[in-house]
Coordinates of C-alpha atoms in Angstrom, one line a residue:
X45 CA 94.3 129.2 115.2
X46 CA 92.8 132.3 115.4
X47 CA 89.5 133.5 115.4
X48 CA 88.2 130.3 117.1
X49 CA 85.5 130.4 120.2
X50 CA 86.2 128.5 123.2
X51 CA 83.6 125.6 121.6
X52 CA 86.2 125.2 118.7
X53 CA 89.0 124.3 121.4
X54 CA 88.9 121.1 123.5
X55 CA 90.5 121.7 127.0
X56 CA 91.9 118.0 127.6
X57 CA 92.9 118.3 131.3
X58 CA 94.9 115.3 131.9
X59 CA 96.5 113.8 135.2
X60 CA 100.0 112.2 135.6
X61 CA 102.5 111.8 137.8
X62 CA 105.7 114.2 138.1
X63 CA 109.1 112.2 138.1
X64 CA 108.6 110.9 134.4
X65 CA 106.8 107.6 135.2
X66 CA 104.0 108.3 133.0
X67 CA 106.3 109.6 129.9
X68 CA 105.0 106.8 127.2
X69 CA 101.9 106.8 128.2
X70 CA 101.7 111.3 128.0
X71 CA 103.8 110.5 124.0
X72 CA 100.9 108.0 123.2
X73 CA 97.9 110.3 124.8
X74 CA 99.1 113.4 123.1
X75 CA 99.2 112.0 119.5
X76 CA 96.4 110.0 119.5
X77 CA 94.3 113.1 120.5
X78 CA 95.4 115.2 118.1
X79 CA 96.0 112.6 115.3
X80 CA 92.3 112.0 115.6
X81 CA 90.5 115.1 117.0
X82 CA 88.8 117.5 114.6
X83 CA 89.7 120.6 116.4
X84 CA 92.6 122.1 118.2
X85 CA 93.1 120.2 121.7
X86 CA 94.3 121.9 124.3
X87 CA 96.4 119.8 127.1
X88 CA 97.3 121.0 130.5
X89 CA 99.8 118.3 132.5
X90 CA 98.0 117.7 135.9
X91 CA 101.2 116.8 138.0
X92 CA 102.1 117.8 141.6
X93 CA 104.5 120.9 141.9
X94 CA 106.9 122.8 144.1
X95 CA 105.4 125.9 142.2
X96 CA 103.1 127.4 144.8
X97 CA 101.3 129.5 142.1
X98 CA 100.4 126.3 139.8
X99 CA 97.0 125.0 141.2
X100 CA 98.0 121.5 141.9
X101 CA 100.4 123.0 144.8
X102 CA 100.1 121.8 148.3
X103 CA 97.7 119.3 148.1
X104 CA 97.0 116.4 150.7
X105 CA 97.4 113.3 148.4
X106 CA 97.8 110.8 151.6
X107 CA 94.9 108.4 150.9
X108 CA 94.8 108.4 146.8
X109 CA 95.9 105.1 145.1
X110 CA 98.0 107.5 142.8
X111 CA 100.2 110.9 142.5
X112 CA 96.8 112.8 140.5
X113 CA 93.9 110.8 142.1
X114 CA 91.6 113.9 143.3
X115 CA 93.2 116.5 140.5
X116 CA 90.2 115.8 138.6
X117 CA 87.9 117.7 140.7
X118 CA 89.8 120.9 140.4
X119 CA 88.8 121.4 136.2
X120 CA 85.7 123.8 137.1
X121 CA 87.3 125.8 139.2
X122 CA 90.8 126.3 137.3
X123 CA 88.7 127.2 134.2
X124 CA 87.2 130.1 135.8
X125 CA 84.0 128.2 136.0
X126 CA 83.4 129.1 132.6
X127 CA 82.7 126.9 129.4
X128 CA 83.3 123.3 129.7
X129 CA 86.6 120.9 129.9
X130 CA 87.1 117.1 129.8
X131 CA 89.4 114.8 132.4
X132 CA 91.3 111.5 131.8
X133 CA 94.2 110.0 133.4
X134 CA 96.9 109.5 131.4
X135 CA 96.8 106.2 130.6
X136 CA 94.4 107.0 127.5
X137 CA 94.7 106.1 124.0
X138 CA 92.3 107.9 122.0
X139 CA 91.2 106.0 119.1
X140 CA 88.1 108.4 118.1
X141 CA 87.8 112.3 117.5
X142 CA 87.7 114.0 120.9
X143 CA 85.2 116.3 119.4
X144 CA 82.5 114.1 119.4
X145 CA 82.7 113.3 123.3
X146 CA 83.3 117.6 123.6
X147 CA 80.2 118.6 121.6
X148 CA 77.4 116.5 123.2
X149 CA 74.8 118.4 124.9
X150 CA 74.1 118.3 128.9
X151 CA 71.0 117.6 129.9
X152 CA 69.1 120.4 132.0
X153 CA 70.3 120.3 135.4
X154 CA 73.7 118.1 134.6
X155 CA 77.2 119.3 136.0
X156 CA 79.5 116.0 134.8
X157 CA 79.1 113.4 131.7
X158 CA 81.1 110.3 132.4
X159 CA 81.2 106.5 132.3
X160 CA 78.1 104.6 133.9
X161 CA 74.6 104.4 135.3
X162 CA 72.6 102.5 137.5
X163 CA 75.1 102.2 140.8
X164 CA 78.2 102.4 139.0
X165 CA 80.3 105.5 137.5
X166 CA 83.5 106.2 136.6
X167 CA 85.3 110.1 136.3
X168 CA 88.6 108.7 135.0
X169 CA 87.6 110.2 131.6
X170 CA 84.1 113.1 132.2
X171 CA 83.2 116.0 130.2
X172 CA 82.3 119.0 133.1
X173 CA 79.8 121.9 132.7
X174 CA 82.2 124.1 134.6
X175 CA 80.0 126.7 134.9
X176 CA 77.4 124.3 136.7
X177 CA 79.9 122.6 138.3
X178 CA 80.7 126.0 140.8
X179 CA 77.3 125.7 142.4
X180 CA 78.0 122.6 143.6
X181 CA 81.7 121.8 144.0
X182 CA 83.2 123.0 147.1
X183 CA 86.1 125.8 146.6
X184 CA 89.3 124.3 145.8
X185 CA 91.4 125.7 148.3
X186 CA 88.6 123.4 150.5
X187 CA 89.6 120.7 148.6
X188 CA 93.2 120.5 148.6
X189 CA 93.6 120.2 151.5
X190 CA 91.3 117.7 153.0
X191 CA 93.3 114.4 152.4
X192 CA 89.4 112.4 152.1
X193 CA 88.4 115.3 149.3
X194 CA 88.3 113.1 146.4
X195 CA 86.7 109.9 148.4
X196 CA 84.0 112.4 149.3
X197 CA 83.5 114.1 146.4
X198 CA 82.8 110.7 144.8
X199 CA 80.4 110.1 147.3
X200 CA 78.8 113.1 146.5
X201 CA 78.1 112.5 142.4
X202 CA 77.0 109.0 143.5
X203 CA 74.0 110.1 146.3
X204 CA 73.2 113.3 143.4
X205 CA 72.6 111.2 140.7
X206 CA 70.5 114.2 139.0
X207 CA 74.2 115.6 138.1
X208 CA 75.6 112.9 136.5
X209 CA 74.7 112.1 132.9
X210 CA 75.9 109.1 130.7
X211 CA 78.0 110.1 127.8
X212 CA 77.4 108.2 124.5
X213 CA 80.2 106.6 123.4
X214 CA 83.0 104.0 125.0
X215 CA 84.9 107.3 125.8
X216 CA 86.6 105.1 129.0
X217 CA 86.7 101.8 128.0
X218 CA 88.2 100.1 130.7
X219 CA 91.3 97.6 129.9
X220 CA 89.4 96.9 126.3
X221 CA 86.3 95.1 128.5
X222 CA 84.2 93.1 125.7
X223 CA 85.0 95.4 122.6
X224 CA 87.3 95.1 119.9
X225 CA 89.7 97.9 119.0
X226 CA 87.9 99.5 116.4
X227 CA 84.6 99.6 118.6
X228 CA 86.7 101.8 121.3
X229 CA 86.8 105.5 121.4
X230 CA 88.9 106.0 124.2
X231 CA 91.3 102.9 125.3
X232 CA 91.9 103.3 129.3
X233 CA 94.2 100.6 130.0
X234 CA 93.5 101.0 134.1
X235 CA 94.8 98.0 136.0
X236 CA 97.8 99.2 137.7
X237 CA 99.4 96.5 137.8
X238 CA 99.1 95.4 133.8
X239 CA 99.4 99.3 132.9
X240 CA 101.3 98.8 129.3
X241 CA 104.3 101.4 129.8
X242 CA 104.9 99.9 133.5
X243 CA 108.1 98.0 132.1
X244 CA 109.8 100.8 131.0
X245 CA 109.0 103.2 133.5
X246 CA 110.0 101.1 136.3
X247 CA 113.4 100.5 134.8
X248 CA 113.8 103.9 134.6
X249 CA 112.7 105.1 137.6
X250 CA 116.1 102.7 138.9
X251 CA 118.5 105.3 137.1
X252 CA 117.1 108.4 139.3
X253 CA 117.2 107.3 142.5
X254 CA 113.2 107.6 142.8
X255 CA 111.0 104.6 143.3
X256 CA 108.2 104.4 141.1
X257 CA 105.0 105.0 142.4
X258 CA 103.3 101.8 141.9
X259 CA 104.9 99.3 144.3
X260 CA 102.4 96.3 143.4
X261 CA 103.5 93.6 141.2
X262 CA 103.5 93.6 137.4
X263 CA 101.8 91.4 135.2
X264 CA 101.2 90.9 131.5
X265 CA 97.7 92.4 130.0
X266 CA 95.1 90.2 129.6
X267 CA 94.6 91.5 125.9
X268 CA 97.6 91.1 123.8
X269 CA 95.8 92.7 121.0
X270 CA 96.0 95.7 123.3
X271 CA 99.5 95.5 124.5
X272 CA 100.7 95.2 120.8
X273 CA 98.1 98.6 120.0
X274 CA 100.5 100.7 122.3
X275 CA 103.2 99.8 121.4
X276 CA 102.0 100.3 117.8
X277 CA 100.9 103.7 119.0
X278 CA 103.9 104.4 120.7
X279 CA 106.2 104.1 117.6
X280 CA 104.2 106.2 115.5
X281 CA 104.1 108.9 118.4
X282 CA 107.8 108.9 118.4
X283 CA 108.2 109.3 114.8
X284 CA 105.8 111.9 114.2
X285 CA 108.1 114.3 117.3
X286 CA 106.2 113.0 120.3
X287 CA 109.2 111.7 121.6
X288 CA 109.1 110.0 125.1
X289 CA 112.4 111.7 126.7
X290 CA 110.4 115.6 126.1
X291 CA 108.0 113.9 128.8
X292 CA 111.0 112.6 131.2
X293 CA 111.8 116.0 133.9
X294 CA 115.2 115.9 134.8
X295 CA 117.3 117.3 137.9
X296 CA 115.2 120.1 139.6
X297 CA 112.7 118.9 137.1
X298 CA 112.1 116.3 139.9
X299 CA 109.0 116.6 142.1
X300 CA 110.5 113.7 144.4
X301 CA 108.8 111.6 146.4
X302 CA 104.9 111.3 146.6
X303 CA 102.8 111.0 149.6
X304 CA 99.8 108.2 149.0
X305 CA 98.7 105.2 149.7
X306 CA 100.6 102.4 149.3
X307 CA 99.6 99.8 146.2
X308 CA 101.7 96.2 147.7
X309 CA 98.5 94.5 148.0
X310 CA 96.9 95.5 144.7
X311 CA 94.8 93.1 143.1
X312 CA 93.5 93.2 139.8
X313 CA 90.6 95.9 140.3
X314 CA 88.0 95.2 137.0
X315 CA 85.7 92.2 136.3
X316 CA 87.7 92.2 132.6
X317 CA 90.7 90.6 134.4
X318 CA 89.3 87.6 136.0

């Protein structure tokens, strides 16, 4: 749409992995944004690359838990360090309008909004101040390639509290936790090994000679309300174009295999599981 300022445009960043694992979960994510948001959404595919000019090029991903683990930190920069942007792994549903998280106010002094407070917060879904964010952050080409980046950047958000502000709103409701659907904004079904779309995209990870990145063991959600929501959501994506083989790279396509930490011993990581 024309004539709109940067304020009338959300810039979703979103992080996923490259060989088509995450292909349901980017059909659901897409539509549900956009079905629901108010204003235009923007979405740029975090995803490791052969393409040295793309910014997530050449990183050292060794100790994340998965292929997009430290992308997160590279919004501020990548935007110029201009205006602000919102991150969230891929494994979103949004159930609210996006705009509401994008046009809260920061708080004097704040760089990130994002799930928490007291000793506990979460970036897997943050609004950044980008501009505030570059007096902080350390440069990206820093960041890329120091394989503890994203374990130290977290460290850093936690000790600088005076940063970090609480958005309002369950804009990262982890695996459903206490709520019922209709009191979540933003469904972030985490546990990697209950992830809804795991199924599939093991199966057909099988037919291109890649692994899939998650070498844990599956189970069943927890929530069957919520299992039966995606797949709900997924249908409706599909039928309104947001077909699951337009997220599926083929041949070239392929990034291959991803350097990162093993997941064979994963346990059920949230308190909502037990």
């Amino acid at each position: 749409m024309e004539g709109l300022s940067d304020m009338d445009r959300v810039k979703l960043f979103v992080g996923c992995c490259s060989n088509g694992e995450d292909a349901e979960s980017m059909a659901v994510l897409e539509h549900s944004v956009k079905k629901n948001s108010s204003l235009p959404v923007d979405i740029t595919w975090m995803m490791q690359t052969h393409d040295e000019t793309s910014p997530y090029y050449g990183w050292s991903t060794e100790t994340w838990a998965t292929p997009f683990s430290g992308f997160r930190w590279s919004l501020p920069e990548v935007c110029g360090f201009e205006g602000r942007a919102i991150y969230c792994d891929s494994d979103f549903i949004w159930l609210s309008d996006i705009a509401e998280l994008w046009n809260q106010e920061f708080q004097d002094g704040k760089i990130v909004m994002a799930k928490g407070g007291d000793n506990s917060w979460r970036y897997c879904s943050a609004l950044w101040d980008c501009e505030a964010a570059g007096r902080v952050l350390p440069p990206l080409s820093d960041i890329k390639k120091t394989p503890t980046a994203h374990q130290q950047l977290m460290g850093l958000f936690s000790q600088n509290r005076q940063f970090v502000q609480a958005f309002e709103g369950s804009w990262n409701c982890i695996d459903g936790e206490d709520l019922s659907l209709d009191k979540i904004d933003a469904l972030h079904y985490s546990d990697m090994s209950t992830q809804f779309h795991l199924p599939r995209a093991v199966a057909r990870m099988e037919g291109t000679g890649l692994k899939h990145w998650f070498d844990g063991v599956m189970k069943p959600h927890w929530r069957e309300d919520l299992q039966k929501e995606f797949e709900r959501q997924l249908t409706e994506a599909e039928d309104a174009g947001y077909k699951v083989e337009n997220y599926i790279p083929t041949g070239n396509e392929l990034f291959g295999e991803y350097v990162k930490e093993s997941q064979a011993n994963y346990r059920n990581a949230h308190k909502w599981s037990q």
